[in-house]
mmCIF file of C-alpha atoms in Angstrom:
data_model
loop_
_atom_site.group_PDB
_atom_site.id
_atom_site.type_symbol
_atom_site.label_atom_id
_atom_site.label_comp_id
_atom_site.label_asym_id
_atom_site.label_seq_id
_atom_site.Cartn_x
_atom_site.Cartn_y
_atom_site.Cartn_z
ATOM 1 C CA MET A 1 -0.036 -0.240 -0.147
ATOM 2 C CA SER A 2 1.502 3.507 -1.559
ATOM 3 C CA PRO A 3 1.121 6.553 1.364
ATOM 4 C CA SER A 4 -1.411 8.784 0.567
ATOM 5 C CA PRO A 5 -0.546 12.269 -0.242
ATOM 6 C CA LEU A 6 -1.939 13.182 2.587
ATOM 7 C CA ASN A 7 0.602 11.563 4.479
ATOM 8 C CA GLU A 8 3.268 12.820 2.503
ATOM 9 C CA LEU A 9 2.396 16.164 3.103
ATOM 10 C CA THR A 10 2.690 15.830 6.889
ATOM 11 C CA ALA A 11 6.202 14.165 6.800
ATOM 12 C CA VAL A 12 8.459 16.636 5.739
ATOM 13 C CA MET A 13 8.305 20.752 6.186
ATOM 14 C CA THR A 14 7.015 22.966 2.838
ATOM 15 C CA GLU A 15 8.898 25.047 1.326
ATOM 16 C CA TYR A 16 6.665 27.535 3.121
ATOM 17 C CA GLU A 17 7.462 26.168 6.976
ATOM 18 C CA ARG A 18 11.187 26.131 6.167
ATOM 19 C CA THR A 19 10.555 29.986 5.066
ATOM 20 C CA LEU A 20 8.661 30.704 8.291
ATOM 21 C CA THR A 21 11.197 28.936 10.669
ATOM 22 C CA LEU A 22 13.916 30.529 9.330
ATOM 23 C CA VAL A 23 12.757 33.727 9.596
ATOM 24 C CA ALA A 24 11.702 32.729 12.810
ATOM 25 C CA ALA A 25 15.569 32.042 13.866
ATOM 26 C CA ILE A 26 17.092 34.902 12.167
ATOM 27 C CA GLY A 27 14.784 36.670 14.362
ATOM 28 C CA ALA A 28 15.162 34.952 17.637
ATOM 29 C CA GLY A 29 18.795 34.787 16.528
ATOM 30 C CA LEU A 30 19.264 38.901 16.464
ATOM 31 C CA CYS A 31 17.296 38.853 20.030
ATOM 32 C CA ALA A 32 19.644 36.923 21.929
ATOM 33 C CA GLY A 33 22.870 38.841 19.869
ATOM 34 C CA VAL A 34 20.615 42.225 21.305
ATOM 35 C CA PHE A 35 20.538 40.958 24.810
ATOM 36 C CA PHE A 36 23.560 39.134 24.699
ATOM 37 C CA ALA A 37 25.254 42.516 23.832
ATOM 38 C CA PHE A 38 23.863 43.691 27.109
ATOM 39 C CA SER A 39 25.334 41.525 29.477
ATOM 40 C CA THR A 40 28.092 40.840 28.368
ATOM 41 C CA PHE A 41 29.027 44.333 27.384
ATOM 42 C CA VAL A 42 27.061 47.159 27.890
ATOM 43 C CA MET A 43 25.638 46.416 31.227
ATOM 44 C CA PRO A 44 29.639 45.825 32.388
ATOM 45 C CA ALA A 45 30.482 49.056 30.364
ATOM 46 C CA LEU A 46 27.577 51.332 32.413
ATOM 47 C CA ARG A 47 28.626 49.712 35.643
ATOM 48 C CA THR A 48 31.804 51.116 35.781
ATOM 49 C CA LEU A 49 30.470 54.726 35.142
ATOM 50 C CA ARG A 50 29.906 56.807 37.953
ATOM 51 C CA PRO A 51 26.652 55.868 38.977
ATOM 52 C CA ALA A 52 24.660 59.293 37.063
ATOM 53 C CA GLU A 53 25.918 58.807 33.876
ATOM 54 C CA GLY A 54 25.549 54.931 34.394
ATOM 55 C CA MET A 55 21.314 55.687 34.562
ATOM 56 C CA THR A 56 21.756 58.795 32.008
ATOM 57 C CA ALA A 57 23.417 56.770 29.757
ATOM 58 C CA MET A 58 21.002 53.819 30.171
ATOM 59 C CA GLN A 59 17.732 56.055 30.262
ATOM 60 C CA ALA A 60 18.856 57.545 26.848
ATOM 61 C CA ILE A 61 19.072 53.578 25.586
ATOM 62 C CA ASN A 62 16.042 52.592 27.159
ATOM 63 C CA ARG A 63 14.501 55.715 25.581
ATOM 64 C CA ALA A 64 16.398 54.966 21.800
ATOM 65 C CA ALA A 65 14.829 51.594 21.997
ATOM 66 C CA PRO A 66 11.288 51.875 21.098
ATOM 67 C CA ASN A 67 11.958 52.434 17.825
ATOM 68 C CA GLY A 68 10.534 50.705 14.429
ATOM 69 C CA LEU A 69 13.172 48.684 13.631
ATOM 70 C CA PHE A 70 13.743 47.022 16.460
ATOM 71 C CA MET A 71 10.248 46.602 17.856
ATOM 72 C CA SER A 72 9.573 44.542 14.349
ATOM 73 C CA VAL A 73 12.536 42.392 15.423
ATOM 74 C CA LEU A 74 11.050 42.092 18.059
ATOM 75 C CA PHE A 75 7.812 42.173 17.309
ATOM 76 C CA GLY A 76 8.025 40.097 13.788
ATOM 77 C CA PRO A 77 8.957 36.895 14.722
ATOM 78 C CA LEU A 78 6.174 37.104 16.810
ATOM 79 C CA ILE A 79 4.049 36.536 13.981
ATOM 80 C CA VAL A 80 6.155 34.447 12.182
ATOM 81 C CA CYS A 81 5.828 31.825 15.509
ATOM 82 C CA GLY A 82 2.288 32.023 15.649
ATOM 83 C CA LEU A 83 2.180 30.851 11.766
ATOM 84 C CA LEU A 84 4.611 28.289 12.085
ATOM 85 C CA VAL A 85 2.788 26.673 14.778
ATOM 86 C CA VAL A 86 -0.358 27.167 12.939
ATOM 87 C CA ALA A 87 1.646 25.005 10.021
ATOM 88 C CA VAL A 88 2.702 22.820 11.206
ATOM 89 C CA LEU A 89 0.580 21.181 14.040
ATOM 90 C CA ARG A 90 -0.897 18.739 11.498
ATOM 91 C CA ARG A 91 1.793 16.817 11.682
ATOM 92 C CA SER A 92 4.047 15.386 13.767
ATOM 93 C CA GLY A 93 7.719 14.811 14.278
ATOM 94 C CA ALA A 94 11.103 16.391 15.892
ATOM 95 C CA ALA A 95 10.870 19.547 13.550
ATOM 96 C CA THR A 96 7.190 20.320 14.715
ATOM 97 C CA ILE A 97 8.780 19.727 18.828
ATOM 98 C CA TYR A 98 11.720 21.914 18.105
ATOM 99 C CA ILE A 99 9.174 25.007 16.242
ATOM 100 C CA VAL A 100 6.616 24.883 19.296
ATOM 101 C CA ILE A 101 9.580 24.758 21.810
ATOM 102 C CA GLY A 102 11.053 27.723 19.695
ATOM 103 C CA SER A 103 8.031 29.277 19.688
ATOM 104 C CA VAL A 104 7.306 29.471 23.390
ATOM 105 C CA CYS A 105 11.150 30.020 24.034
ATOM 106 C CA PHE A 106 10.442 32.806 21.679
ATOM 107 C CA LEU A 107 7.771 34.027 23.889
ATOM 108 C CA ALA A 108 9.161 33.878 27.379
ATOM 109 C CA GLY A 109 12.014 36.283 26.253
ATOM 110 C CA LEU A 110 8.989 38.984 25.529
ATOM 111 C CA VAL A 111 7.091 37.600 28.249
ATOM 112 C CA VAL A 112 10.371 38.588 30.291
ATOM 113 C CA LEU A 113 10.829 41.832 28.697
ATOM 114 C CA GLY A 114 7.174 42.916 29.161
ATOM 115 C CA ALA A 115 6.611 42.144 32.883
ATOM 116 C CA TYR A 116 10.309 42.968 33.899
ATOM 117 C CA HIS A 117 12.476 45.356 31.688
ATOM 118 C CA VAL A 118 9.986 47.559 30.285
ATOM 119 C CA PRO A 119 8.207 48.188 33.694
ATOM 120 C CA LYS A 120 12.192 48.769 35.421
ATOM 121 C CA ASN A 121 13.064 51.013 32.605
ATOM 122 C CA ASN A 122 9.804 53.251 32.976
ATOM 123 C CA GLN A 123 10.404 53.608 36.602
ATOM 124 C CA LEU A 124 14.407 54.261 36.371
ATOM 125 C CA ASP A 125 13.279 56.605 33.500
ATOM 126 C CA THR A 126 11.302 58.658 36.138
ATOM 127 C CA VAL A 127 14.872 59.194 38.251
ATOM 128 C CA ASP A 128 16.638 61.975 38.395
ATOM 129 C CA ALA A 129 20.479 60.742 38.185
ATOM 130 C CA HIS A 130 21.503 63.556 40.427
ATOM 131 C CA SER A 131 18.949 63.062 42.981
ATOM 132 C CA VAL A 132 19.479 61.666 46.752
ATOM 133 C CA GLY A 133 19.509 57.601 46.894
ATOM 134 C CA ALA A 134 19.586 57.859 42.569
ATOM 135 C CA ASP A 135 23.196 56.257 43.322
ATOM 136 C CA ASN A 136 21.490 53.209 45.393
ATOM 137 C CA THR A 137 18.396 53.036 42.847
ATOM 138 C CA TRP A 138 20.508 52.521 39.769
ATOM 139 C CA SER A 139 22.692 49.361 41.758
ATOM 140 C CA THR A 140 19.580 48.085 42.185
ATOM 141 C CA TYR A 141 18.486 48.613 39.012
ATOM 142 C CA TYR A 142 21.326 47.282 37.358
ATOM 143 C CA THR A 143 21.825 44.010 39.563
ATOM 144 C CA GLY A 144 18.251 42.896 38.843
ATOM 145 C CA TRP A 145 17.937 44.136 34.881
ATOM 146 C CA THR A 146 21.182 42.137 34.281
ATOM 147 C CA ALA A 147 20.156 39.239 36.129
ATOM 148 C CA TRP A 148 16.657 39.282 34.224
ATOM 149 C CA ASN A 149 18.698 40.085 31.233
ATOM 150 C CA HIS A 150 20.651 36.991 31.410
ATOM 151 C CA VAL A 151 17.181 34.592 31.787
ATOM 152 C CA ARG A 152 15.872 36.526 28.421
ATOM 153 C CA THR A 153 19.132 35.781 26.371
ATOM 154 C CA LEU A 154 18.659 32.775 27.359
ATOM 155 C CA THR A 155 15.280 32.017 26.208
ATOM 156 C CA PHE A 156 16.255 34.294 22.986
ATOM 157 C CA THR A 157 19.149 31.927 22.025
ATOM 158 C CA ALA A 158 17.051 28.795 23.106
ATOM 159 C CA ALA A 159 14.071 30.248 20.987
ATOM 160 C CA ALA A 160 16.742 30.362 18.080
ATOM 161 C CA THR A 161 18.611 26.695 18.444
ATOM 162 C CA CYS A 162 15.125 24.708 18.163
ATOM 163 C CA PHE A 163 14.174 26.923 15.063
ATOM 164 C CA THR A 164 18.051 26.185 13.824
ATOM 165 C CA LEU A 165 17.324 22.047 14.789
ATOM 166 C CA ALA A 166 14.078 21.692 13.423
ATOM 167 C CA LEU A 167 15.618 23.214 9.437
ATOM 168 C CA HIS A 168 17.614 19.852 9.870
ATOM 169 C CA SER A 169 15.139 17.760 11.319
ATOM 170 C CA ASP A 170 12.576 15.549 9.828
#
């Protein structure tokens, strides 16, 4: 008995799925790279400055970050992940598992961003870097922000890894 056309379709990733997976891998990789840079040299460099200077620099970074290009790199892949999960759920296999896990990891990175980093950045924006207590505010912000950035970096790295593995599966 020969396999039905439906079984053949569900056994192999389509070109549409491969393209979406590649876009998701690139998007997750870009996000991972940005946040890796913050973890490995941006935040450590800001820590070497006087607290008021480090805080002022971070406030400027936080104001510049929400621009169209960066937002499209952050949220464009989320849309791609949604389309991809819908596309692959009709079949089984390692690629499907990697795509679903990668999409969950990507979403987790955005949840960390929205639930932790955005509120902390908004709070920091209200602080006068030269006010009494600003040094303590900066130190507390720096420590928590950087720790959660490591988590965010790992989630996007895991997503990029899963999408890449999906391209080499099935």
